[in-house]
């Protein structure tokens, strides 16, 4: 078949096509181009219906557009492509609009419509008999442009934030947020979002951020199209600046984000850069009467009669004289020495009304974004002229319009990293009566630590746990040796995949060795949603080994609870095991916080059975246990009756009784190593938990551990550094062959702790 489907889970499209093919960019195509063993890559922006020519042959036209990362000075190039014969039929059946395609075996002719459609002056022609081939990677999710939305449908969209309100509690149990977005079509969509979990709402920092909404429902209200949350709604938020990080802000433990998503994000960033005026200002550029957003650090604070005073700085000096709220600063909470050193760089922000409680909770040293801050000249009357008459003062008024409010920014966020650079380069005033020892007591000595790491960068940031006697082998020799063999190498880490390390956690079957991705919340939500529509079988309620209770959700949906206890479960709920039927994913997670063991089930004609093994068969707190579909042999849940009297359940024992092959958590990380003689790809897998000194099962659910792993990888591969600045890694590496080729795997190696590095130096 000339059309081949590529897997999103298999990585980038180029990694799944024959390696002898070479890419040629669309913008470089000419009628004289050599097309043999060449391919073009892009996404299908238009796909026309399949047609039949007068000679009876089938033909299909499509428009292929180069990715945003390969654009010329004249803009993104697109080209007309014509498919003939069975290739046209296969392309029509297999390729979705928006899908990524790799096309090879094409010929080029002059495009007769180039002047009219402003596309490439050449066009592609592809015939199956001329060995034309198309590799397709269809998107899992289709995103609808805002100008194509219709009322009453559930869709997925991308957009740039033009207006927002911070989430606020409603009179009920939910939180509410208002967001207006716009995309390249020029159409806006105002959205009202509700959730019982604050972290499920989009984490927007400023106008210009980019959001991705999955399963948002459109409704017509007062003649305008609006967006509202629907079942399974999820949101990702990205920094909207060109060159900003690709890591989203989200409350989901897992999410779907592939190459096509990155392309759409970069295109929106490029589009927004020329159209959206930034509302953020530095203190050095702010002018009277402005409303602006300020990214800053809190130095001190004080609670006043009707407001809270925040003393902040951003590393720049205000160009206007600044009004000081307090003559005596004894009531300020903060370090007196820092306040003295920064007195020429700090400004006083007075916070009012609904923002007071947030301001009271802030700790000096926190990094903040203050949205819709008002800069105004200090008001004075003729009777009370003061020296502050023309001084600038800063007020955060009440209300939430234009996103007005205070946000605490994570220390590892892109905005904070940029702010730190300004703070470190700022000229501060040194207190004349403070000794060095006092300064060390309160200062965050980042500069000293940075200098130490610079000095010790020739030391390895990894340690061998065995084979120290082996001589170091160059990567060029490793690549030339016939596997299987073991080596000791010394190299630098140029890159790694996935970039977000918690996404490297997979599930592995110890029997068939198959690897499975961690299901994202969206997929699981759909699975439980489907199961919730299946009817209850009243004949299966209240067996001798379980008691059944039926409850109702807010939407009057019936949920069955089958308690595996003989006594009243309310006496010891945290040790109670319960089989739950027709519950949503959110409801399952809520129940897991209350009960010790949750088993999702559904009704057959004769017995309660587990859901499809795509869903967890056992949930204990935040931990979900899955089984291998290939190696499991499950019938029903009756074997659980032997555990009714047991207070503590072991997942392995439960799995064995049910005929389930329990999947294990593993890390799977691809490393690109370079020692100056050659580059080599190696994987961390079987020894990965030893390497990171962490369990993969904990990394799936423990946010603090996820952040620690991210810091570890930034130590091994510091972002933005040249090759000479990268640290060295001492590693043991084994080479081996499989049907899929030759692979290299790291073993008997661990990440060095910081004390080990300093001691060895």
XYZ file of C-alpha atoms in Angstrom:
761
model
C 0.000 0.000 0.000
C 1.540 3.362 -1.025
C 0.027 5.156 1.998
C 1.628 4.188 5.323
C 0.241 5.208 8.698
C 2.772 6.421 11.275
C 2.229 6.206 15.007
C 2.199 9.321 17.171
C 3.689 7.199 19.947
C 6.597 6.331 17.644
C 7.971 9.869 17.822
C 8.617 12.346 15.019
C 7.626 11.299 11.508
C 11.242 11.325 10.265
C 12.156 8.642 12.789
C 9.657 6.220 11.206
C 10.556 6.493 7.502
C 13.430 4.856 5.551
C 16.693 6.473 6.642
C 18.090 6.781 3.108
C 15.548 9.499 2.279
C 16.715 13.120 2.495
C 14.514 16.086 3.205
C 14.119 18.996 0.823
C 12.231 22.094 1.934
C 9.238 23.195 -0.128
C 10.675 26.667 -0.598
C 13.773 25.142 -2.284
C 11.844 23.113 -4.870
C 12.338 24.087 -8.530
C 11.566 22.389 -11.837
C 15.246 21.368 -11.949
C 15.257 19.790 -8.471
C 16.499 16.217 -8.181
C 13.562 14.386 -6.579
C 14.903 10.839 -6.282
C 15.306 9.721 -2.660
C 13.986 13.103 -1.514
C 10.937 13.858 0.583
C 8.967 16.885 1.676
C 7.183 17.169 4.982
C 4.274 19.345 5.975
C 0.704 19.280 7.134
C -2.414 19.049 5.008
C -4.145 22.424 5.233
C -6.692 21.636 2.523
C -7.989 18.314 1.241
C -10.411 18.361 -1.653
C -13.000 15.642 -2.462
C -11.990 12.650 -4.553
C -12.763 13.210 -8.259
C -12.978 10.952 -11.310
C -11.312 12.216 -14.512
C -12.950 11.744 -17.955
C -10.653 8.751 -18.577
C -12.064 7.069 -15.457
C -8.979 7.596 -13.322
C -9.360 8.893 -9.787
C -7.677 12.158 -8.757
C -7.419 14.115 -5.513
C -5.947 17.554 -4.796
C -4.445 18.597 -1.472
C -2.479 21.599 -0.218
C 0.616 20.803 1.847
C 2.135 23.542 3.995
C 5.622 23.526 5.482
C 5.898 23.577 9.269
C 6.321 26.913 11.047
C 9.895 25.970 11.921
C 10.826 25.918 8.210
C 9.666 29.286 6.975
C 11.306 31.688 4.612
C 11.501 35.443 4.793
C 8.455 35.619 2.544
C 6.363 33.500 4.896
C 5.320 29.874 5.187
C 5.358 28.064 1.842
C 2.537 25.799 0.682
C 2.271 23.707 -2.462
C -0.497 22.009 -4.454
C -0.229 18.229 -4.611
C -2.181 15.969 -7.008
C -2.634 12.239 -6.321
C -3.769 9.811 -9.041
C -5.231 6.310 -9.242
C -5.429 4.093 -6.164
C -3.026 6.448 -4.410
C -5.731 9.131 -4.588
C -8.308 6.745 -3.093
C -5.948 5.617 -0.316
C -4.980 9.223 0.463
C -8.653 10.222 0.663
C -9.426 7.362 3.075
C -6.346 7.639 5.287
C -5.392 11.303 5.566
C -7.229 13.813 7.728
C -7.072 17.541 7.158
C -4.465 18.829 9.596
C -2.469 15.594 9.480
C 1.300 15.508 8.997
C 2.465 13.904 5.735
C 5.853 12.873 4.385
C 5.733 12.606 0.580
C 8.345 10.885 -1.601
C 8.526 9.610 -5.194
C 6.902 12.789 -6.545
C 7.469 14.681 -9.778
C 7.343 18.447 -10.303
C 5.548 20.438 -12.974
C 4.737 24.134 -13.316
C 1.648 25.217 -11.380
C -0.855 27.019 -13.632
C -2.602 28.581 -10.599
C 0.416 29.983 -8.722
C -0.392 33.632 -9.500
C -3.954 33.171 -8.350
C -3.571 31.047 -5.206
C -0.161 32.561 -4.177
C 1.255 29.096 -3.561
C 4.472 27.519 -4.832
C 5.191 28.026 -8.564
C 5.545 24.247 -8.891
C 3.051 21.534 -8.058
C 3.532 17.906 -7.025
C 2.198 14.926 -8.981
C 2.166 11.462 -7.418
C 1.412 8.144 -9.141
C 1.473 4.726 -7.478
C 3.035 3.130 -10.560
C 5.936 5.584 -10.271
C 6.528 4.378 -6.687
C 5.151 7.492 -5.014
C 4.694 6.932 -1.294
C 2.944 8.899 1.432
C 3.651 8.512 5.151
C 0.832 9.854 7.302
C 0.666 10.880 10.950
C -2.913 11.877 11.623
C -3.609 14.044 14.660
C -5.400 12.446 17.592
C -7.321 15.683 18.077
C -8.737 18.032 15.440
C -8.625 21.759 16.220
C -11.279 24.015 14.758
C -10.494 27.636 13.729
C -12.626 30.063 15.716
C -14.311 31.445 12.590
C -15.618 27.942 11.740
C -17.322 27.302 15.083
C -21.034 26.527 15.120
C -23.384 26.557 18.128
C -24.162 23.404 20.074
C -20.997 21.421 19.327
C -18.086 20.207 21.475
C -14.734 21.111 19.905
C -11.005 21.532 20.525
C -9.467 24.982 19.951
C -6.257 26.974 20.247
C -6.220 30.729 20.868
C -4.353 33.761 22.174
C -5.738 35.250 25.399
C -7.025 38.793 24.843
C -8.966 39.108 28.121
C -9.315 37.040 31.282
C -10.437 37.030 34.892
C -8.617 35.018 37.525
C -10.611 32.016 38.816
C -12.922 32.866 41.705
C -15.189 30.717 43.914
C -18.878 30.664 43.006
C -21.724 30.500 45.494
C -21.723 26.735 45.040
C -18.748 24.357 45.121
C -17.201 25.317 41.774
C -14.640 27.854 40.643
C -15.295 30.109 37.673
C -13.001 31.812 35.187
C -13.726 34.059 32.195
C -11.413 34.016 29.167
C -11.585 35.570 25.709
C -9.357 34.130 22.983
C -8.544 34.958 19.359
C -6.800 33.053 16.570
C -5.420 33.796 13.092
C -8.938 33.951 11.659
C -9.491 37.202 13.574
C -12.562 35.792 15.327
C -12.862 36.012 19.127
C -14.522 33.534 21.477
C -15.559 34.469 25.010
C -15.549 31.494 27.367
C -17.042 30.960 30.818
C -15.312 28.046 32.507
C -16.418 26.121 35.615
C -14.688 23.367 37.579
C -14.774 21.962 41.079
C -10.961 21.833 40.930
C -9.101 25.127 40.783
C -6.101 23.520 39.033
C -8.331 22.265 36.186
C -8.981 25.832 34.994
C -6.436 27.483 32.654
C -3.436 28.892 34.534
C -3.205 32.220 32.696
C -0.514 34.689 33.736
C -1.153 37.513 31.299
C -2.839 38.689 28.122
C -0.915 37.152 25.222
C -0.673 33.691 26.769
C -1.796 30.872 24.478
C -4.379 28.333 25.595
C -5.485 24.965 24.258
C -8.997 23.881 25.205
C -10.191 20.304 24.728
C -13.924 19.555 24.736
C -15.253 23.068 25.064
C -18.919 23.448 24.111
C -20.216 26.329 22.001
C -23.552 27.983 22.786
C -25.339 30.999 21.390
C -26.123 33.607 24.041
C -27.693 37.011 23.288
C -26.814 36.626 19.631
C -23.117 35.783 20.211
C -21.270 32.478 20.225
C -19.861 31.609 23.651
C -17.708 28.782 24.982
C -18.529 26.788 28.138
C -16.997 23.754 29.802
C -18.383 20.318 28.995
C -17.681 16.811 30.348
C -13.969 16.033 30.123
C -12.892 19.654 29.584
C -9.147 20.216 29.896
C -6.837 23.172 29.358
C -3.161 23.799 28.669
C -1.617 27.272 28.912
C 1.627 28.344 27.230
C 3.777 31.449 27.326
C 2.821 33.421 24.227
C 6.230 34.918 23.487
C 8.236 33.782 20.470
C 11.065 31.599 21.755
C 9.278 30.946 25.038
C 9.198 27.503 26.691
C 7.005 24.761 25.251
C 6.207 23.257 28.661
C 2.530 23.952 29.423
C 0.963 25.099 32.657
C -1.663 22.537 33.630
C -3.112 20.699 36.586
C -3.280 17.399 34.655
C -0.738 14.722 35.542
C -0.538 13.745 31.865
C -1.604 15.292 28.598
C -1.365 14.731 24.849
C 1.157 17.044 23.149
C 2.923 16.086 19.932
C 4.849 17.691 17.079
C 1.680 19.030 15.445
C 0.718 20.795 18.695
C 4.131 22.453 18.811
C 3.697 23.610 15.218
C 0.324 25.187 16.013
C 1.769 26.830 19.132
C 4.683 28.383 17.220
C 2.385 29.624 14.445
C 0.139 31.331 17.005
C 3.180 32.882 18.692
C 4.437 34.265 15.371
C 0.988 35.622 14.547
C 0.414 37.157 17.971
C 3.856 38.818 18.063
C 2.865 41.285 15.353
C -0.669 41.924 16.582
C -0.834 41.808 20.377
C 0.535 44.756 22.322
C 2.233 43.525 25.515
C 0.707 44.904 28.700
C 3.816 44.116 30.738
C 6.152 46.949 31.731
C 9.348 47.394 33.692
C 9.409 49.939 36.494
C 11.942 51.891 34.437
C 9.482 52.375 31.555
C 6.156 52.868 33.332
C 4.434 56.234 32.929
C 1.719 58.008 34.968
C -1.899 56.973 34.281
C -0.855 53.587 32.917
C -2.457 50.258 33.806
C 0.175 47.561 33.341
C 1.363 44.091 34.384
C 4.453 43.841 36.588
C 6.646 40.773 37.181
C 8.555 41.372 40.399
C 9.896 39.999 43.673
C 8.365 40.796 47.048
C 10.885 42.364 49.450
C 8.594 43.252 52.352
C 4.936 43.784 53.263
C 2.749 45.456 55.895
C -0.943 45.279 56.787
C -2.509 48.759 56.883
C -5.995 49.892 57.933
C -7.813 49.425 54.608
C -5.091 47.958 52.425
C -1.935 45.863 52.339
C 1.409 47.392 51.388
C 3.742 45.350 49.175
C 7.303 46.562 48.684
C 8.546 45.053 45.395
C 11.345 45.385 42.835
C 12.064 44.120 39.312
C 15.763 44.987 38.964
C 15.132 48.324 37.221
C 14.787 51.828 38.663
C 11.625 53.837 38.193
C 12.296 56.917 36.058
C 9.916 59.010 38.210
C 10.203 59.886 41.909
C 8.325 57.225 43.864
C 5.877 57.889 46.675
C 6.711 56.079 49.919
C 3.619 55.011 51.857
C 5.288 54.745 55.274
C 7.576 57.250 56.954
C 8.522 54.677 59.616
C 9.057 51.175 58.299
C 9.127 49.326 61.626
C 5.863 47.515 60.858
C 7.198 46.037 57.629
C 7.662 42.265 57.519
C 10.935 41.581 55.742
C 14.726 41.705 56.051
C 15.892 45.137 57.159
C 19.259 44.850 55.407
C 17.639 43.946 52.095
C 15.196 46.831 52.419
C 18.114 49.192 52.937
C 20.132 47.815 50.023
C 17.168 47.958 47.646
C 15.640 51.232 48.849
C 16.388 52.993 45.530
C 14.927 50.149 43.463
C 11.754 49.187 45.345
C 8.310 50.685 44.916
C 5.310 50.563 47.267
C 2.173 48.883 45.939
C -1.074 49.366 47.851
C -3.516 46.477 47.501
C -7.251 46.960 48.078
C -10.584 45.145 48.456
C -10.844 41.554 47.179
C -7.050 41.250 46.719
C -6.229 41.913 50.386
C -6.468 38.293 51.553
C -4.106 37.117 48.819
C -1.646 39.906 49.687
C -1.722 38.955 53.376
C -0.742 35.382 52.540
C 2.376 36.362 50.552
C 5.854 35.689 51.904
C 8.818 38.055 51.320
C 11.022 36.595 48.611
C 8.089 35.332 46.525
C 8.046 36.031 42.800
C 4.847 37.775 41.736
C 2.938 38.934 38.715
C 0.659 41.848 39.543
C -1.892 42.322 36.768
C -3.592 45.606 35.878
C -1.521 47.657 38.334
C -2.341 51.389 38.219
C 0.456 53.976 38.159
C -0.776 57.455 39.089
C 0.595 60.709 40.439
C 0.185 61.147 44.170
C -2.887 63.295 44.854
C -2.498 66.314 47.141
C -4.604 69.393 47.951
C -3.639 73.057 47.988
C -3.843 73.063 51.787
C -1.520 70.076 52.181
C 1.248 70.512 49.651
C 4.007 67.957 50.218
C 7.252 67.024 48.613
C 5.423 63.972 47.218
C 3.161 66.086 45.011
C 4.664 64.865 41.723
C 5.648 61.429 42.950
C 4.377 58.234 41.313
C 2.308 55.798 43.362
C 1.025 52.309 42.554
C -2.423 50.894 43.335
C -4.030 47.511 42.763
C -7.722 48.390 42.823
C -10.562 46.012 43.642
C -12.280 43.864 41.036
C -11.061 41.310 38.498
C -11.443 43.166 35.192
C -8.574 42.670 32.696
C -7.174 39.885 34.866
C -6.590 42.261 37.794
C -4.998 40.413 40.687
C -1.834 38.887 42.164
C -0.279 35.588 41.143
C 2.609 33.782 42.797
C 4.874 32.481 40.024
C 6.692 29.124 40.314
C 10.424 29.589 40.870
C 11.237 27.512 37.775
C 8.886 29.352 35.411
C 10.222 31.122 32.342
C 9.165 34.549 33.624
C 10.973 34.063 36.934
C 14.143 32.901 35.197
C 14.116 36.070 33.078
C 13.405 38.195 36.158
C 16.307 36.617 38.053
C 18.689 37.680 35.291
C 17.624 41.298 35.795
C 17.811 41.055 39.579
C 21.315 39.578 39.469
C 22.589 42.381 37.223
C 20.985 45.201 39.227
C 23.229 47.627 41.110
C 22.252 47.575 44.771
C 23.336 49.801 47.617
C 25.569 48.018 50.169
C 24.731 48.611 53.821
C 27.794 50.243 55.464
C 27.398 48.626 58.896
C 26.750 44.994 58.015
C 29.447 42.319 58.182
C 29.945 39.634 55.552
C 28.798 36.947 58.000
C 25.437 38.691 58.477
C 24.988 39.021 54.738
C 25.584 35.292 54.314
C 22.849 34.586 56.843
C 20.087 36.009 54.680
C 21.435 36.106 51.122
C 20.616 33.422 48.583
C 24.154 32.745 47.480
C 23.314 31.765 43.907
C 26.327 33.548 42.459
C 28.743 31.585 44.655
C 27.134 28.264 43.802
C 27.159 29.166 40.117
C 30.886 29.974 40.313
C 31.551 26.652 42.041
C 29.715 24.729 39.347
C 31.680 26.599 36.672
C 34.922 25.671 38.403
C 33.966 22.038 38.776
C 32.400 21.501 35.348
C 35.209 19.169 34.245
C 34.127 16.698 36.944
C 31.613 14.018 35.982
C 28.039 14.550 37.129
C 27.472 10.782 37.115
C 29.131 7.976 39.094
C 29.811 4.351 38.142
C 28.553 1.729 40.597
C 30.772 -0.991 39.059
C 33.348 -1.618 36.298
C 35.622 1.209 37.477
C 38.554 -0.919 36.300
C 37.478 -0.676 32.659
C 39.304 1.754 30.386
C 37.351 4.569 28.767
C 36.341 3.910 25.140
C 35.535 6.622 22.611
C 32.058 6.702 21.108
C 33.495 6.292 17.622
C 34.993 2.944 18.697
C 31.744 1.927 20.385
C 29.837 2.521 17.143
C 32.349 0.471 15.140
C 32.312 -2.560 17.475
C 30.066 -5.532 16.835
C 27.420 -6.094 19.549
C 26.868 -7.392 22.135
C 29.567 -5.673 24.208
C 29.986 -3.516 27.308
C 32.007 -0.294 27.529
C 32.922 2.511 29.850
C 32.519 5.904 28.148
C 32.927 9.582 28.988
C 30.648 11.923 27.045
C 28.409 14.960 27.215
C 24.632 14.963 27.036
C 23.532 17.113 24.075
C 19.800 16.427 24.295
C 17.239 14.036 25.717
C 13.692 12.897 25.025
C 11.103 13.424 26.307
C 11.881 16.991 27.386
C 9.463 16.736 30.310
C 10.921 13.835 32.244
C 7.713 12.731 33.948
C 6.470 11.822 30.450
C 9.247 9.215 30.354
C 7.343 7.062 32.853
C 5.897 4.057 31.017
C 4.261 0.799 31.997
C 6.023 -2.439 31.117
C 4.826 -6.017 31.165
C 7.517 -8.191 32.797
C 6.257 -11.187 30.811
C 5.921 -10.027 27.185
C 8.135 -6.913 27.706
C 5.678 -4.666 25.880
C 5.827 -0.971 26.795
C 2.685 1.122 27.225
C 2.211 4.865 27.560
C 0.685 6.248 30.746
C -2.928 6.976 29.786
C -3.732 10.679 29.902
C -6.653 11.958 31.952
C -8.594 12.779 28.794
C -8.502 9.212 27.447
C -9.379 7.763 30.854
C -12.242 10.223 31.249
C -13.716 9.021 27.946
C -13.353 5.374 28.969
C -15.150 5.919 32.289
C -17.730 8.108 30.553
C -18.552 5.236 28.183
C -18.784 2.805 31.100
C -21.145 5.151 32.968
C -23.774 4.747 30.224
C -24.090 0.979 30.753
C -27.196 -0.006 32.753
C -27.067 -1.422 36.256
C -28.065 -5.049 36.716
C -30.200 -5.110 39.867
C -29.895 -8.904 40.033
C -26.202 -8.494 40.891
C -26.786 -6.230 43.896
C -26.133 -7.515 47.438
C -24.307 -10.821 47.146
C -23.130 -12.745 50.220
C -19.646 -11.202 50.033
C -20.555 -7.591 49.267
C -23.292 -5.086 50.109
C -24.653 -2.699 47.482
C -25.713 0.926 47.833
C -26.935 3.137 44.987
C -26.246 6.870 44.945
C -26.885 9.753 42.570
C -24.618 12.433 41.080
C -25.516 16.094 40.574
C -26.797 15.111 37.117
C -29.035 12.400 38.638
C -26.730 9.696 37.305
C -26.965 6.425 39.238
C -23.734 5.047 40.748
C -23.541 1.646 42.428
C -21.205 0.985 45.369
C -20.498 -2.666 46.193
C -18.783 -2.732 49.624
C -16.587 -5.751 50.416
C -17.330 -5.616 54.156
C -19.633 -7.305 56.584
C -19.874 -4.430 59.052
C -20.611 -0.743 58.642
C -17.969 0.633 56.231
C -18.243 4.160 57.682
C -16.393 3.058 60.826
C -13.108 2.543 58.964
C -13.488 3.981 55.454
C -9.755 4.247 54.752
C -9.457 0.454 55.053
C -12.624 -0.256 53.090
C -12.611 -1.873 49.638
C -15.405 -0.943 47.265
C -16.313 -1.914 43.718
C -17.701 1.143 41.920
C -20.015 1.061 38.938
C -20.944 3.918 36.506
C -18.706 6.564 38.108
C -16.808 9.204 36.132
C -13.030 9.550 36.386
C -13.299 12.584 38.691
C -15.715 10.716 40.931
C -13.365 7.707 41.042
C -10.479 9.938 42.150
C -12.648 11.609 44.783
C -13.647 8.203 46.156
C -10.000 7.063 46.221
C -9.231 9.852 48.683
C -11.822 8.408 51.047
C -11.659 4.630 50.608
C -8.606 2.373 50.755
C -9.224 0.302 47.605
C -11.334 1.232 44.574
C -12.153 -1.392 41.902
C -13.992 0.025 38.835
C -16.505 -2.550 37.552
C -19.425 -2.932 35.179
C -22.366 -5.348 34.987
C -22.678 -8.291 32.643
C -25.719 -10.535 32.487
C -24.392 -12.899 35.167
C -21.550 -11.241 37.105
C -19.778 -8.014 37.916
C -16.708 -7.690 35.684
C -13.750 -5.356 35.398
C -13.661 -2.633 32.791
C -11.394 -2.989 29.780
C -7.767 -3.243 30.970
C -7.132 0.158 29.401
C -8.553 1.339 32.722
C -6.943 0.656 36.111
C -8.247 -2.475 37.838
C -7.263 -1.153 41.292
C -6.837 2.361 42.672
C -5.175 3.004 46.029
C -4.939 6.713 46.847
C -3.115 8.377 43.954
C -1.717 5.100 42.596
C -3.453 3.307 39.723
C -2.626 -0.316 38.866
C -2.985 -1.647 35.322
C -2.828 -5.068 33.714
C -1.337 -6.309 30.441
C -4.008 -6.961 27.827
C -1.854 -9.584 26.094
C -0.910 -11.648 29.133
C -4.008 -11.355 31.338
C -6.918 -13.777 31.470
C -9.749 -12.108 33.378
C -13.252 -13.524 33.745
C -15.050 -11.706 36.571
C -14.414 -10.267 40.053
C -15.599 -13.214 42.191
C -12.001 -14.091 43.228
C -12.031 -10.878 45.310
C -14.327 -12.481 47.874
C -11.312 -14.209 49.444
C -9.987 -10.771 50.430
C -13.107 -9.516 52.228
C -11.544 -10.017 55.666
C -8.159 -8.494 54.718
C -7.528 -4.890 55.746
C -4.398 -4.482 53.620
C -4.413 -5.286 49.898
C -1.264 -5.951 47.881
C -1.713 -5.068 44.217
C 0.381 -8.035 43.033
C -1.742 -10.482 45.055
C -5.010 -8.961 43.828
C -3.782 -9.056 40.219
C -2.760 -12.712 40.493
C -6.133 -13.747 41.926
C -7.976 -11.990 39.085
C -5.769 -13.522 36.385
C -4.104 -10.178 35.616
C -0.464 -9.749 34.643
C 0.460 -6.616 36.601
C 2.241 -3.876 34.644
C 5.320 -2.322 36.228
C 6.360 1.331 36.121
C 9.619 2.062 34.297
C 11.511 5.086 33.011
C 12.343 5.251 29.297
C 14.633 8.124 28.290
C 16.552 8.611 25.060
C 19.946 10.338 25.470
C 22.036 11.897 22.705
C 25.674 11.559 23.805
C 28.733 13.230 22.236
C 32.393 12.909 23.238
C 33.898 14.847 20.333
C 34.653 11.715 18.306
C 31.066 10.729 17.499
C 27.438 11.090 18.538
C 25.523 8.114 19.873
C 21.941 7.553 21.016
C 21.529 5.572 24.209
C 18.497 4.683 26.286
C 17.880 4.629 30.014
C 15.489 1.809 30.812
C 16.242 -1.225 32.957
C 18.690 0.660 35.216
C 16.884 4.007 35.008
C 15.470 3.909 38.552
C 18.974 3.242 39.894
C 20.331 6.049 37.661
C 17.875 8.648 39.013
C 17.803 7.197 42.555
C 13.991 7.359 42.228
C 11.071 5.008 41.630
C 9.137 5.448 38.384
C 5.860 4.669 40.177
C 6.419 7.643 42.508
C 7.428 9.930 39.649
C 4.009 9.419 38.074
C 2.083 10.937 41.013
C 4.608 12.928 43.079
C 4.881 16.514 41.756
C 7.842 17.312 44.019
C 9.731 14.303 42.644
C 8.866 15.344 39.083
C 10.371 18.781 39.740
C 13.469 17.158 41.278
C 13.931 15.001 38.166
C 13.609 18.075 35.948
C 16.357 19.775 37.977
C 18.509 16.657 37.649
C 18.228 16.696 33.854
C 19.045 20.400 33.768
C 22.202 19.583 35.709
C 23.154 16.857 33.231
C 22.174 18.946 30.191
C 22.018 22.657 31.121
C 19.752 24.501 28.666
C 21.305 27.171 26.465
C 24.898 25.974 26.953
C 27.417 25.329 24.198
C 29.187 21.983 23.895
C 32.297 23.184 25.744
C 30.171 24.321 28.699
C 28.323 21.018 29.140
C 29.331 18.732 32.047
C 30.889 15.307 31.505
C 29.100 12.035 32.198
C 30.953 8.822 33.078
C 28.746 5.909 32.049
C 28.684 2.166 31.509
C 27.006 1.328 28.219
C 26.008 -1.985 26.639
C 25.335 -2.556 22.950
C 22.936 -5.266 21.773
C 20.987 -6.278 18.672
C 17.294 -6.936 18.140
C 15.121 -7.418 15.085
C 14.696 -3.645 15.008
C 18.435 -2.884 14.917
C 21.337 -2.102 17.245
C 20.676 -0.352 20.555
C 22.781 1.136 23.341
C 21.664 1.093 26.957
C 23.081 2.804 30.071
C 23.703 0.528 33.072
C 25.516 0.530 36.449
C 25.535 4.339 36.474
C 23.906 6.818 38.872
C 23.546 10.585 39.025
C 26.151 12.034 41.378
C 24.840 13.879 44.377
C 26.074 17.463 44.725
C 28.210 16.591 47.733
C 29.945 13.876 45.706
C 30.849 16.394 43.004
C 32.235 18.954 45.433
C 34.125 16.320 47.413
C 35.744 14.859 44.303
C 36.921 18.315 43.314
